JSON list of N, CA and C in Angstrom, two decimals:
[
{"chain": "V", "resi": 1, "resn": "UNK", "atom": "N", "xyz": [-7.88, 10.77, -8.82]},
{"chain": "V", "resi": 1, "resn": "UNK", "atom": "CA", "xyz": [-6.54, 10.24, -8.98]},
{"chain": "V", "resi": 1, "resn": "UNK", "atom": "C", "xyz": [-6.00, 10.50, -10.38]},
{"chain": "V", "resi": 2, "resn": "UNK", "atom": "N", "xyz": [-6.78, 11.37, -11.48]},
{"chain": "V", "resi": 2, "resn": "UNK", "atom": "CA", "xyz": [-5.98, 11.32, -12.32]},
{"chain": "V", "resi": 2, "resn": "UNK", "atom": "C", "xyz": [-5.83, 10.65, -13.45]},
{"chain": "V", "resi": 3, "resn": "UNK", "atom": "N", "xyz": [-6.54, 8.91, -13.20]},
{"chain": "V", "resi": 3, "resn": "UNK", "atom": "CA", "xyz": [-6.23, 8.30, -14.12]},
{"chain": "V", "resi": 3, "resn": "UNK", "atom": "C", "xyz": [-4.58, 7.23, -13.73]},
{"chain": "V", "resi": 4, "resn": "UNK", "atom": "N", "xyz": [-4.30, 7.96, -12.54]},
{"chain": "V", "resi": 4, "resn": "UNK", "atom": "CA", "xyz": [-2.91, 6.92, -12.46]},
{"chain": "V", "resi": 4, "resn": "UNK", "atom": "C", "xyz": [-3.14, 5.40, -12.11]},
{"chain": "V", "resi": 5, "resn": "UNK", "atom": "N", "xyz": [-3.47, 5.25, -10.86]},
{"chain": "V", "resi": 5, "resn": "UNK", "atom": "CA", "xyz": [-3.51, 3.68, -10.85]},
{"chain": "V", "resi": 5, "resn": "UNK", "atom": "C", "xyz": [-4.91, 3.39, -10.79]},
{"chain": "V", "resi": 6, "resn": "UNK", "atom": "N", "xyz": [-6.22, 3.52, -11.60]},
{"chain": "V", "resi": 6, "resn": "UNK", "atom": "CA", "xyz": [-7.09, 3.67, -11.35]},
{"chain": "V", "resi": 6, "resn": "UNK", "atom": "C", "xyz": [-7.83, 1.81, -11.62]},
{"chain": "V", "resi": 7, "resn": "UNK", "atom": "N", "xyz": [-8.15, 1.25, -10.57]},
{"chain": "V", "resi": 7, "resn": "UNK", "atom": "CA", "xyz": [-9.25, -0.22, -10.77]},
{"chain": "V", "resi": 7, "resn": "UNK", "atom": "C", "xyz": [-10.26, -0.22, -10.69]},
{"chain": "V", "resi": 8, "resn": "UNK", "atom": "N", "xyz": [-11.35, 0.95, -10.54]},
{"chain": "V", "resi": 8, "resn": "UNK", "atom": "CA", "xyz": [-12.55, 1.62, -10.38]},
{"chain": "V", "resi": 8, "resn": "UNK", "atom": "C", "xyz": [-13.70, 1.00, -9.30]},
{"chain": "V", "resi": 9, "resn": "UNK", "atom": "N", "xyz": [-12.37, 0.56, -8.27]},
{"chain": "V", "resi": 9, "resn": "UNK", "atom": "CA", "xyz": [-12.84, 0.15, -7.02]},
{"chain": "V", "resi": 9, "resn": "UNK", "atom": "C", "xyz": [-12.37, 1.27, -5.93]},
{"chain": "V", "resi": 10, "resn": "UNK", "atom": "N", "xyz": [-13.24, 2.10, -5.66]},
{"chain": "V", "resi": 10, "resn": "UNK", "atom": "CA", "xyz": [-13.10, 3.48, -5.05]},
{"chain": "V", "resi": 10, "resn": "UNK", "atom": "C", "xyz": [-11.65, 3.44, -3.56]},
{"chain": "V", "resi": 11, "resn": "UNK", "atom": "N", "xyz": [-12.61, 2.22, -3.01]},
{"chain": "V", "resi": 11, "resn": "UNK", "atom": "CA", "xyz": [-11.85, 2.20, -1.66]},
{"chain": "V", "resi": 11, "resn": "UNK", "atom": "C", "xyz": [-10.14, 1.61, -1.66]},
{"chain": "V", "resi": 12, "resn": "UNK", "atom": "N", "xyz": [-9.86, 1.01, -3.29]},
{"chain": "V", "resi": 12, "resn": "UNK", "atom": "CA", "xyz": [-8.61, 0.29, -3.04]},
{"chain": "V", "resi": 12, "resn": "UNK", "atom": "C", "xyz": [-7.84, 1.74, -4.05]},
{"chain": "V", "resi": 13, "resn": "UNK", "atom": "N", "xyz": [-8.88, 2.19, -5.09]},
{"chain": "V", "resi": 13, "resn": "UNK", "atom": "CA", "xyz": [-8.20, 3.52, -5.41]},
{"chain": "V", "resi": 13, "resn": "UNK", "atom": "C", "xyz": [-7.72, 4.74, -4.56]},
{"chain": "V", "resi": 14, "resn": "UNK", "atom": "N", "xyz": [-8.88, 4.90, -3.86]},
{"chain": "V", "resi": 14, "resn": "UNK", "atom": "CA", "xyz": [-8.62, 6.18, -2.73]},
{"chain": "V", "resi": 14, "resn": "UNK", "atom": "C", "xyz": [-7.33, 5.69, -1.89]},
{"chain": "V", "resi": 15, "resn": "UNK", "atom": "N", "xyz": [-7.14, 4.45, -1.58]},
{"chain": "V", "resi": 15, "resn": "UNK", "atom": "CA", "xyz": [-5.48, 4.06, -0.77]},
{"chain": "V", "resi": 15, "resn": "UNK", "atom": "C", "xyz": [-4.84, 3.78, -1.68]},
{"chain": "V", "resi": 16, "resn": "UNK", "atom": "N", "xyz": [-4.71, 3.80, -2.73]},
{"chain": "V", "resi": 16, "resn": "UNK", "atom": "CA", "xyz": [-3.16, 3.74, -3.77]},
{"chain": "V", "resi": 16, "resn": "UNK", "atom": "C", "xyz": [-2.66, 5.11, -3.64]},
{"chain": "V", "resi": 17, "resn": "UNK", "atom": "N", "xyz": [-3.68, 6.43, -3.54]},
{"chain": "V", "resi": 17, "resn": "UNK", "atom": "CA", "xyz": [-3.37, 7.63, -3.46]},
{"chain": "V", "resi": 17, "resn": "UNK", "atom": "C", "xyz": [-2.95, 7.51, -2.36]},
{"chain": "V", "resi": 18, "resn": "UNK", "atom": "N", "xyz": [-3.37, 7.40, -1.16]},
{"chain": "V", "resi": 18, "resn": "UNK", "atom": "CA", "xyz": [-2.67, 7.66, 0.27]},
{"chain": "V", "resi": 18, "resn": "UNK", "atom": "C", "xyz": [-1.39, 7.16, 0.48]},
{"chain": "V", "resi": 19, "resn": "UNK", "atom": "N", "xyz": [-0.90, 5.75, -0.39]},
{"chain": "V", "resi": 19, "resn": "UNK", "atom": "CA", "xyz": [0.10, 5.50, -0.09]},
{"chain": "V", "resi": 19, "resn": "UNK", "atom": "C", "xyz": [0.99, 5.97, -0.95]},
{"chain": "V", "resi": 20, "resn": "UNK", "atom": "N", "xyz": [0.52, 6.82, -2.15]},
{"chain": "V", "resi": 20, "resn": "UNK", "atom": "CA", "xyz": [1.75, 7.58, -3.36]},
{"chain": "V", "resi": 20, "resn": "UNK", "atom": "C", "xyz": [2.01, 8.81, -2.23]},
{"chain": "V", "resi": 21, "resn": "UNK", "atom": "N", "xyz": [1.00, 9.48, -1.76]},
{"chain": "V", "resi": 21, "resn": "UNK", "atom": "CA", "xyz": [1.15, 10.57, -1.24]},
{"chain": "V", "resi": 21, "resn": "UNK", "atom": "C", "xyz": [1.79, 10.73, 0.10]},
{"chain": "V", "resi": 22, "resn": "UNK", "atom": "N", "xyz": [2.33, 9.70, 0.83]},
{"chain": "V", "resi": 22, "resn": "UNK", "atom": "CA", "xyz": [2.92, 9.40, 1.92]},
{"chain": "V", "resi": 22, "resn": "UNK", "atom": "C", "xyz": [4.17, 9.10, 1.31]},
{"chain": "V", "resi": 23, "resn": "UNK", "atom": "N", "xyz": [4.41, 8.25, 0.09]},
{"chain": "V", "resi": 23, "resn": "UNK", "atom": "CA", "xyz": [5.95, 7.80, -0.43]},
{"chain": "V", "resi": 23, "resn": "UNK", "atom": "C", "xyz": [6.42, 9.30, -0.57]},
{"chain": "V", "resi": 24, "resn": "UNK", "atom": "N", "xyz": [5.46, 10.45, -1.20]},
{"chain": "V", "resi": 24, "resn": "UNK", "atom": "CA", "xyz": [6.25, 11.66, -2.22]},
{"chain": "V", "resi": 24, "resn": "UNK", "atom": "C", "xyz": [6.70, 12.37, -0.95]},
{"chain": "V", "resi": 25, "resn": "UNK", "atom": "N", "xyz": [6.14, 12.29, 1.19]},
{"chain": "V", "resi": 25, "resn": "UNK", "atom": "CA", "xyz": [5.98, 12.80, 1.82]},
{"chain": "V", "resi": 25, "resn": "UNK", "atom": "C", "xyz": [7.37, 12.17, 2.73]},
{"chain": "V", "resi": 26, "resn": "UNK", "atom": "N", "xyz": [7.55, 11.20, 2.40]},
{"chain": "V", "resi": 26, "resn": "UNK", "atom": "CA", "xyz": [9.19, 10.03, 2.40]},
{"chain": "V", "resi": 26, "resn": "UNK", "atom": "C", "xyz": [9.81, 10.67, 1.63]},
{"chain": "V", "resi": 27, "resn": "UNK", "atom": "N", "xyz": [10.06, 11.21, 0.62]},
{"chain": "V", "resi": 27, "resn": "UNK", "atom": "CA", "xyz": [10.65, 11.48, -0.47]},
{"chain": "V", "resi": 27, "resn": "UNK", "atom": "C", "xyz": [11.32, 13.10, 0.25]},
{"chain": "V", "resi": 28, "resn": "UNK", "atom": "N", "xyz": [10.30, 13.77, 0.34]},
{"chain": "V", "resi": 28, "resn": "UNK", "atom": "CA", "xyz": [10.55, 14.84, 0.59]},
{"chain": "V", "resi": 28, "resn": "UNK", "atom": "C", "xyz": [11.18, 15.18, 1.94]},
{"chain": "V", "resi": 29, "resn": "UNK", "atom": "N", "xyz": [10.55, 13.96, 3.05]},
{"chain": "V", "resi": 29, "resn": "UNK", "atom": "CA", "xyz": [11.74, 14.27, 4.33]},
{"chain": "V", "resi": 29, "resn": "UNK", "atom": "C", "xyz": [13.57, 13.63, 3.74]},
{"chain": "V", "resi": 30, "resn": "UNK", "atom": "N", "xyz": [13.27, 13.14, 3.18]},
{"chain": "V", "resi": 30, "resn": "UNK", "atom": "CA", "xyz": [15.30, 12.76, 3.01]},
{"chain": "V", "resi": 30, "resn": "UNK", "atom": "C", "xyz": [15.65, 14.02, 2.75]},
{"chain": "V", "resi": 31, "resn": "UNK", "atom": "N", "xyz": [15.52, 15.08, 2.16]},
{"chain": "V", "resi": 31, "resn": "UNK", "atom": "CA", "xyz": [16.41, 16.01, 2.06]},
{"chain": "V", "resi": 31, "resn": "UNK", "atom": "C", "xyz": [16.22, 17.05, 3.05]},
{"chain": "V", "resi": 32, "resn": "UNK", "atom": "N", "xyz": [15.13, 16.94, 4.54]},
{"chain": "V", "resi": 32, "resn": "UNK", "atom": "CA", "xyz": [15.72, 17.76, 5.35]},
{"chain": "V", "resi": 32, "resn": "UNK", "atom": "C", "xyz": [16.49, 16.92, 6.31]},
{"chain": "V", "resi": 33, "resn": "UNK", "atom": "N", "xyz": [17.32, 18.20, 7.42]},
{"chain": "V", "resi": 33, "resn": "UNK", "atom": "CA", "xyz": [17.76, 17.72, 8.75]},
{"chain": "V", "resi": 33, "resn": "UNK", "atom": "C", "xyz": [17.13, 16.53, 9.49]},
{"chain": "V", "resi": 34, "resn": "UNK", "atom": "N", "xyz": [18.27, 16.06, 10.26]},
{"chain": "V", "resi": 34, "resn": "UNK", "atom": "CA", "xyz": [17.78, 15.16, 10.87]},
{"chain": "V", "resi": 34, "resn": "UNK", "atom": "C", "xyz": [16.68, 14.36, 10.30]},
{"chain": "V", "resi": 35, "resn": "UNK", "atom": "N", "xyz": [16.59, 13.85, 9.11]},
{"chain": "V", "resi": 35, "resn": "UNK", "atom": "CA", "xyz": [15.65, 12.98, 8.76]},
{"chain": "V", "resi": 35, "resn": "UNK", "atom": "C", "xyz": [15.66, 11.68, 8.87]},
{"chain": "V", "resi": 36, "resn": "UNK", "atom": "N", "xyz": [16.88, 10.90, 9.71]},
{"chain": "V", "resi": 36, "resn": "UNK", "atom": "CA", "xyz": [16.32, 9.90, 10.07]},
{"chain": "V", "resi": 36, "resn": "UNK", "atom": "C", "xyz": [15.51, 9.64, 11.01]},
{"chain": "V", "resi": 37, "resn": "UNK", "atom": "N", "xyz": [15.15, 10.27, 11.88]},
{"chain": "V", "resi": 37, "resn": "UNK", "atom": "CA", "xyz": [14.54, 10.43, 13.06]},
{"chain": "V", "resi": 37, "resn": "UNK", "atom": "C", "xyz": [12.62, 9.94, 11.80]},
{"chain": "V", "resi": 38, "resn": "UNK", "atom": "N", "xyz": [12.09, 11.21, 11.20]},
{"chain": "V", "resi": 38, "resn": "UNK", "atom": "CA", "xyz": [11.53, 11.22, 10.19]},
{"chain": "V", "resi": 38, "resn": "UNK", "atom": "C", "xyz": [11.47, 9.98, 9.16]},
{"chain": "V", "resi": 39, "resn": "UNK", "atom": "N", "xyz": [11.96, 9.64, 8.61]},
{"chain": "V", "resi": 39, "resn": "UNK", "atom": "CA", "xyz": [12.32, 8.34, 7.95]},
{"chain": "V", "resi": 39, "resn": "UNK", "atom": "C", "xyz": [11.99, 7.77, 8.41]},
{"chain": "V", "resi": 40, "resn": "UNK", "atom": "N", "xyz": [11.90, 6.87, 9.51]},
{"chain": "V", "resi": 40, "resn": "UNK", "atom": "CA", "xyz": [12.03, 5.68, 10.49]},
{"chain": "V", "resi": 40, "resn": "UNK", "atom": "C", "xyz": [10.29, 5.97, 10.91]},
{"chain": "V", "resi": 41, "resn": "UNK", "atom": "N", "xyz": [10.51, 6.82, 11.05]},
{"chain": "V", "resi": 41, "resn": "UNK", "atom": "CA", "xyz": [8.60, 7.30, 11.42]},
{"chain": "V", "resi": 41, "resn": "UNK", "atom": "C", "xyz": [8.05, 6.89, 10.31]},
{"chain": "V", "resi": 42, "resn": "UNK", "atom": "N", "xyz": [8.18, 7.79, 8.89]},
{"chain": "V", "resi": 42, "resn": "UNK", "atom": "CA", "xyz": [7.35, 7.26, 7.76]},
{"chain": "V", "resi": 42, "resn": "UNK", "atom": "C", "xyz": [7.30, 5.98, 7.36]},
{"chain": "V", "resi": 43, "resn": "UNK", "atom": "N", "xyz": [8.44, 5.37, 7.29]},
{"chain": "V", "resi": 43, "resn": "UNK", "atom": "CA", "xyz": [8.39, 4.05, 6.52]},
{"chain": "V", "resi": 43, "resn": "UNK", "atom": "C", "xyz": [7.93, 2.76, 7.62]},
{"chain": "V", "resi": 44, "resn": "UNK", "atom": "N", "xyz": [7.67, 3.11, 9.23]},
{"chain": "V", "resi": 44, "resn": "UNK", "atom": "CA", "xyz": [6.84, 2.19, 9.92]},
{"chain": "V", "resi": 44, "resn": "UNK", "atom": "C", "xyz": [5.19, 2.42, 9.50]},
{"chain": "V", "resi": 45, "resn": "UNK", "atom": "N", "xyz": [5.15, 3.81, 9.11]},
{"chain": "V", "resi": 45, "resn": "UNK", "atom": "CA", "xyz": [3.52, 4.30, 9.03]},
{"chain": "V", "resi": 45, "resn": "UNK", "atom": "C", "xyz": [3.29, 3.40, 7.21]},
{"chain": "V", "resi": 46, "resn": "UNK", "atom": "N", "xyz": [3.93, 3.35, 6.44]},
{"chain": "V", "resi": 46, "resn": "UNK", "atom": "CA", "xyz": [4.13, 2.95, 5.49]},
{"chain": "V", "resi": 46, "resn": "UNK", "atom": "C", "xyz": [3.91, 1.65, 5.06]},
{"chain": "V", "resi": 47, "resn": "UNK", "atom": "N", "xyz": [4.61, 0.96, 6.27]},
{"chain": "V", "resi": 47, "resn": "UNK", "atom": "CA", "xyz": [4.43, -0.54, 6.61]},
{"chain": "V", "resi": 47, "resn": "UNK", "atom": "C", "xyz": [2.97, -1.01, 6.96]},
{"chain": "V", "resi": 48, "resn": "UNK", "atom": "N", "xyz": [2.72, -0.22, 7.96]},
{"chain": "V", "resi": 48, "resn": "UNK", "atom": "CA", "xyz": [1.21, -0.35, 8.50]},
{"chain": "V", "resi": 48, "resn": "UNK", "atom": "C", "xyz": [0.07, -0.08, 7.69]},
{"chain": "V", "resi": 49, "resn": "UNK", "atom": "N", "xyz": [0.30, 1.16, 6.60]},
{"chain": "V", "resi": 49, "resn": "UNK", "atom": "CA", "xyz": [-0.88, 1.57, 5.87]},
{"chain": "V", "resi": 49, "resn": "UNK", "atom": "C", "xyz": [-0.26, 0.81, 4.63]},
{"chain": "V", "resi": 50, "resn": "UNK", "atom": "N", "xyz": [0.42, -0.10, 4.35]},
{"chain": "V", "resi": 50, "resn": "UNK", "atom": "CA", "xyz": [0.68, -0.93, 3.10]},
{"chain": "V", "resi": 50, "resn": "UNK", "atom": "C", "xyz": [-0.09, -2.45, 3.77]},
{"chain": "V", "resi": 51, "resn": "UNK", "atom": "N", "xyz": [0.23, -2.81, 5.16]},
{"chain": "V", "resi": 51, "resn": "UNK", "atom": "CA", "xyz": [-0.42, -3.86, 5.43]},
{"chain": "V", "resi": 51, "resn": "UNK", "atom": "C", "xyz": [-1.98, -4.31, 5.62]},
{"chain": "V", "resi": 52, "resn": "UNK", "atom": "N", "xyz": [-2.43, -2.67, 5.79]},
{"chain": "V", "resi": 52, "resn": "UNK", "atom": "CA", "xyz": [-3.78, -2.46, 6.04]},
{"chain": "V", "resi": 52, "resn": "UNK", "atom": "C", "xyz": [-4.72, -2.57, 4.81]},
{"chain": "V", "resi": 53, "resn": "UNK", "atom": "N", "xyz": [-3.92, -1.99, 3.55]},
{"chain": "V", "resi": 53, "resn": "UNK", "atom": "CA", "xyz": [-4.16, -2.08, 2.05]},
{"chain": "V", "resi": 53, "resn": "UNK", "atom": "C", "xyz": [-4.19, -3.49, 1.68]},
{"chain": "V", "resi": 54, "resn": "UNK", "atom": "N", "xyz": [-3.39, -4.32, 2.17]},
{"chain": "V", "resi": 54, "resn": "UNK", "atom": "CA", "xyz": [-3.41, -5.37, 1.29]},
{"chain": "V", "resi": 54, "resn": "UNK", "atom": "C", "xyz": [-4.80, -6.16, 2.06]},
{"chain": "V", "resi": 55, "resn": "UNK", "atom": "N", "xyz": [-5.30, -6.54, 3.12]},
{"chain": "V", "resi": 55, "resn": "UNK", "atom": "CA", "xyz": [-6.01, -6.66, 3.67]},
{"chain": "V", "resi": 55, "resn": "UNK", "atom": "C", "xyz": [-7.49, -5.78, 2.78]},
{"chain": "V", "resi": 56, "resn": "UNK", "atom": "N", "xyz": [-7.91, -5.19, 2.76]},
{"chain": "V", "resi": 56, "resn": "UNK", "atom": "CA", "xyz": [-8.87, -4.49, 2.09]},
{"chain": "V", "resi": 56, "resn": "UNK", "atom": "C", "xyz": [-8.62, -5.01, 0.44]},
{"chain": "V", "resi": 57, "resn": "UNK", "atom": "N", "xyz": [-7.68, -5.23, 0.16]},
{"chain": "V", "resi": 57, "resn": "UNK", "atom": "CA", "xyz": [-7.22, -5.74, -1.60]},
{"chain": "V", "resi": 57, "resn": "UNK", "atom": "C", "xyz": [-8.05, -7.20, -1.54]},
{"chain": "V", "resi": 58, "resn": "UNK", "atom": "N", "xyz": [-7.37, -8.11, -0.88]},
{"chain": "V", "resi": 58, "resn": "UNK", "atom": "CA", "xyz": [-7.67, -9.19, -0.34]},
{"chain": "V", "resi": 58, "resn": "UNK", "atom": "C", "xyz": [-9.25, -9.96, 0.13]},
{"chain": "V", "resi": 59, "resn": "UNK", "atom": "N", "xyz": [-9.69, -8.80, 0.64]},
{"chain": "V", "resi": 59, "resn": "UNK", "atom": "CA", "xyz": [-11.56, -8.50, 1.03]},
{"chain": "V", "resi": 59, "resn": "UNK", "atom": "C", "xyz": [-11.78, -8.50, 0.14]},
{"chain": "V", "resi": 60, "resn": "UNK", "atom": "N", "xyz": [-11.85, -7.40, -0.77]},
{"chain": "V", "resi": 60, "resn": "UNK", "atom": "CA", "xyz": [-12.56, -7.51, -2.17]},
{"chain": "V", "resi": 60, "resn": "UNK", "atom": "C", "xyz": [-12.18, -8.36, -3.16]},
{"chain": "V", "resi": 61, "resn": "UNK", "atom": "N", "xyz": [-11.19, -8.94, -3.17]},
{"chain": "V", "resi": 61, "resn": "UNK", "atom": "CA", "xyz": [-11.10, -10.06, -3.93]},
{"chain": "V", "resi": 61, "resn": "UNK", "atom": "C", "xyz": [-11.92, -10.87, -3.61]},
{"chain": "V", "resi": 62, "resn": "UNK", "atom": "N", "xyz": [-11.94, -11.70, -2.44]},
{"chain": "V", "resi": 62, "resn": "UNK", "atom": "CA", "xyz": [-12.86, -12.51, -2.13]},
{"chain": "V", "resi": 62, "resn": "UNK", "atom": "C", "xyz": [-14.12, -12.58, -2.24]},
{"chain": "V", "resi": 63, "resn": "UNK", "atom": "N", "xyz": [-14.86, -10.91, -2.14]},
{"chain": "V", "resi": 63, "resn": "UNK", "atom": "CA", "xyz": [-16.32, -11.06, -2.15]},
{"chain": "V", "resi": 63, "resn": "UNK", "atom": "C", "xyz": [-16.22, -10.92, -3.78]},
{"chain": "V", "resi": 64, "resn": "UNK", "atom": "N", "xyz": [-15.39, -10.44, -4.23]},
{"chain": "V", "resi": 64, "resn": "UNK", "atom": "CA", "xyz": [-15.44, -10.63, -6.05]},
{"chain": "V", "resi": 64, "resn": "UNK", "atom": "C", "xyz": [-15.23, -11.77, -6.67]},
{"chain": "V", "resi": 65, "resn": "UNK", "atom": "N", "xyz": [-14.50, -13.07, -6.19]},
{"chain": "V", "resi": 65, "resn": "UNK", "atom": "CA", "xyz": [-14.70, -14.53, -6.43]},
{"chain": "V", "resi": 65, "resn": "UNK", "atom": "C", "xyz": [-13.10, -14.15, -7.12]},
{"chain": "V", "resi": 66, "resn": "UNK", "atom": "N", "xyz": [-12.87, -13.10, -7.22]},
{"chain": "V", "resi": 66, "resn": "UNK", "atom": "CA", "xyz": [-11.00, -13.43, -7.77]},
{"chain": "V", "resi": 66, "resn": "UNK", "atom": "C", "xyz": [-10.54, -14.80, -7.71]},
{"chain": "V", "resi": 67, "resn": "UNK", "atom": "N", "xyz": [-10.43, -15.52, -8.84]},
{"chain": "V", "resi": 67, "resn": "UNK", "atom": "CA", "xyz": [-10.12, -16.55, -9.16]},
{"chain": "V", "resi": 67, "resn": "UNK", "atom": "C", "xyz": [-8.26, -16.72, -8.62]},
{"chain": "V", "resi": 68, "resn": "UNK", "atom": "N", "xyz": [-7.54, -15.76, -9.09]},
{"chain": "V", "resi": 68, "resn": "UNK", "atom": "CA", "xyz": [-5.99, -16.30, -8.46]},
{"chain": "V", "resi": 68, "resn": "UNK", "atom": "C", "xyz": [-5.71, -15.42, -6.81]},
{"chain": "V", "resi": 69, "resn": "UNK", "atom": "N", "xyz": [-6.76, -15.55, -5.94]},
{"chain": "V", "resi": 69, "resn": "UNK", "atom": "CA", "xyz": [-6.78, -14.73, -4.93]},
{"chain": "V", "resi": 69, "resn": "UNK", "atom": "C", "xyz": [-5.54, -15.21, -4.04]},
{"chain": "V", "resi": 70, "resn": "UNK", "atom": "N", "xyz": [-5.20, -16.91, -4.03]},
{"chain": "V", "resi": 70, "resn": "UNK", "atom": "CA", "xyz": [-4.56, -16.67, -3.52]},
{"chain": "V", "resi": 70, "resn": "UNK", "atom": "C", "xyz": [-2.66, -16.64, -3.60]},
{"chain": "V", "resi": 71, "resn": "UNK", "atom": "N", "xyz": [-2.66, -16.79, -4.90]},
{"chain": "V", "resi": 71, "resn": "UNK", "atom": "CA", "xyz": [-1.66, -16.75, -5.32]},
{"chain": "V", "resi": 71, "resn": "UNK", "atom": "C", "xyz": [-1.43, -14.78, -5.02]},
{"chain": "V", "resi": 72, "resn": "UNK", "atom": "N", "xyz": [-2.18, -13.97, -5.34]},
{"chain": "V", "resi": 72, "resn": "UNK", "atom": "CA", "xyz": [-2.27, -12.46, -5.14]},
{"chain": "V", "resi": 72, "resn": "UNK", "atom": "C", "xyz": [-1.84, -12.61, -3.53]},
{"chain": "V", "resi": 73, "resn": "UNK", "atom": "N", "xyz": [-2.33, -12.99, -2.50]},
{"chain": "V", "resi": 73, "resn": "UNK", "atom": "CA", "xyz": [-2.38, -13.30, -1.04]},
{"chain": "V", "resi": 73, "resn": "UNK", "atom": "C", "xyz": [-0.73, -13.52, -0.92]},
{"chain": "V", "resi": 74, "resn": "UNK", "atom": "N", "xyz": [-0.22, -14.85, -1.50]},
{"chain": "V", "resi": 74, "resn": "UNK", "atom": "CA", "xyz": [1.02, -14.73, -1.22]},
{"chain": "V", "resi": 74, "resn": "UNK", "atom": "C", "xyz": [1.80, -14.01, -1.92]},
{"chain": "V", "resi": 75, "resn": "UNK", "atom": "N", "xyz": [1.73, -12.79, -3.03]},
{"chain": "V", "resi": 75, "resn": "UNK", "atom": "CA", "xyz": [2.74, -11.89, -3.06]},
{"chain": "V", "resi": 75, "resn": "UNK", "atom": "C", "xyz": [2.55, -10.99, -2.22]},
{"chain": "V", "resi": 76, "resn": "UNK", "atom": "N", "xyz": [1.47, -10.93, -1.46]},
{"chain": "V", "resi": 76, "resn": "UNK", "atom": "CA", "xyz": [1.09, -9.58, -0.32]},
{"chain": "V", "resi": 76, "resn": "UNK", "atom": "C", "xyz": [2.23, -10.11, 0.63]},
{"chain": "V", "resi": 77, "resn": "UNK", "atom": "N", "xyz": [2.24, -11.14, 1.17]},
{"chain": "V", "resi": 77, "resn": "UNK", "atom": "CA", "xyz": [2.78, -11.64, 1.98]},
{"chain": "V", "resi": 77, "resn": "UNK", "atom": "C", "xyz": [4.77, -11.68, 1.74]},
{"chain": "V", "resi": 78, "resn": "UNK", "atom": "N", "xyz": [4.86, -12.16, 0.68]},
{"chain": "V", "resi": 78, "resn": "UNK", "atom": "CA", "xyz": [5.71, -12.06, 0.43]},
{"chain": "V", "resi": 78, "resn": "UNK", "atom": "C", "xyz": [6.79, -10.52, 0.45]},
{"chain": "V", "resi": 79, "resn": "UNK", "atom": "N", "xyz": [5.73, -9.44, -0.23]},
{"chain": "V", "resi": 79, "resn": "UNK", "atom": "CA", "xyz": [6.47, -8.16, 0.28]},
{"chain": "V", "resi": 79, "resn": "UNK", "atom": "C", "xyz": [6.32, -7.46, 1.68]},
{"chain": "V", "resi": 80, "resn": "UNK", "atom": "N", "xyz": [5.51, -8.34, 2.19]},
{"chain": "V", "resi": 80, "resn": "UNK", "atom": "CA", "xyz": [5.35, -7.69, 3.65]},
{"chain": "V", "resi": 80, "resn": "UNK", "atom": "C", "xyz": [6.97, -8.04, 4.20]},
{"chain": "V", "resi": 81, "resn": "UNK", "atom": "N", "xyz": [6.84, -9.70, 4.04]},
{"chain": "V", "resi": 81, "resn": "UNK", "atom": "CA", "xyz": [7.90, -10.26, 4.65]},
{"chain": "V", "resi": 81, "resn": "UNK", "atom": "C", "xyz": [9.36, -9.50, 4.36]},
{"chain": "V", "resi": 82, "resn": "UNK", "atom": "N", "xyz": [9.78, -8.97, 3.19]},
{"chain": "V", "resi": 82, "resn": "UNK", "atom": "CA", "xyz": [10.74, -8.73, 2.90]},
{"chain": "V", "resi": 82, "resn": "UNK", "atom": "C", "xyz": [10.73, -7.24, 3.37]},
{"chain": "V", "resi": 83, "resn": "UNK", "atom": "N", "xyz": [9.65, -6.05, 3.57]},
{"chain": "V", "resi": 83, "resn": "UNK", "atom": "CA", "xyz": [9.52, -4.86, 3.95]},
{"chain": "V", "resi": 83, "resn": "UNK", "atom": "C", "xyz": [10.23, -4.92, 5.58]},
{"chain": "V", "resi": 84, "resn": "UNK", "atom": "N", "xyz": [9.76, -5.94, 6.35]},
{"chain": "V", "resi": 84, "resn": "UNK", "atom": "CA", "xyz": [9.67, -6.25, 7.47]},
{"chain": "V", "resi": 84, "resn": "UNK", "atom": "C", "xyz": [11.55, -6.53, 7.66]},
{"chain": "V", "resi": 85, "resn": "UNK", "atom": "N", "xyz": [12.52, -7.30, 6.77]},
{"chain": "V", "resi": 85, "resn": "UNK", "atom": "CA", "xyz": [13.27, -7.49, 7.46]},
{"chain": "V", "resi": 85, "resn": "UNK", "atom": "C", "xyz": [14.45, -6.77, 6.92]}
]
C-alpha cells in the first residue's frame, strides 16, 4: 500500500486498498457513457464492501480490547446510515 493508510493490521490494510481502488474505479466510470447505469452498480458494491469492512474493523477491535470500540461502532453505523439514505 505504499505507506498510505497503513495500521499494520494486514487484513483491515489489504481492504482500505480495495475500497481506494474501487472509489478510483467510481471515479473513472463518471466520465464514460451511460454511466449511470455503472454508478449505481459501483456505489451498491461500495456500500456492501464498506459494510463488510467495518465489520472486520469492529472484530479486531474487540479481540484487541479497543477500549473506545464502541463509540468507533457507532460512527460505523452512523455512516452506513447516512450512505444508505
Amino acid at each position: 500500500m505504499a505507506g498510505e493508510l497503513p495500521n499494520r493490521i494486514e487484513e483491515v490494510d489489504h481492504e482500505h486498498q480495495d475500497l481506494i481502488n474501487l472509489i478510483n474505479s467510481l471515479h473513472d466510470a463518471l466520465g464514460e457513457e451511460r454511466s449511470g447505469e455503472r454508478v449505481e452498480a459501483f456505489l451498491g458494491e461500495i456500500l456492501a464492501d464498506i459494510s463488510s469492512h467495518f465489520a472486520l474493523e469492529e472484530k479486531v477491535m474487540r479481540d484487541r480490547h479497543y477500549d473506545v470500540l464502541a463509540e468507533h461502532k457507532a460512527d460505523h453505523e452512523r455512516l452506513l446510515d447516512e450512505c444508505a439514505t
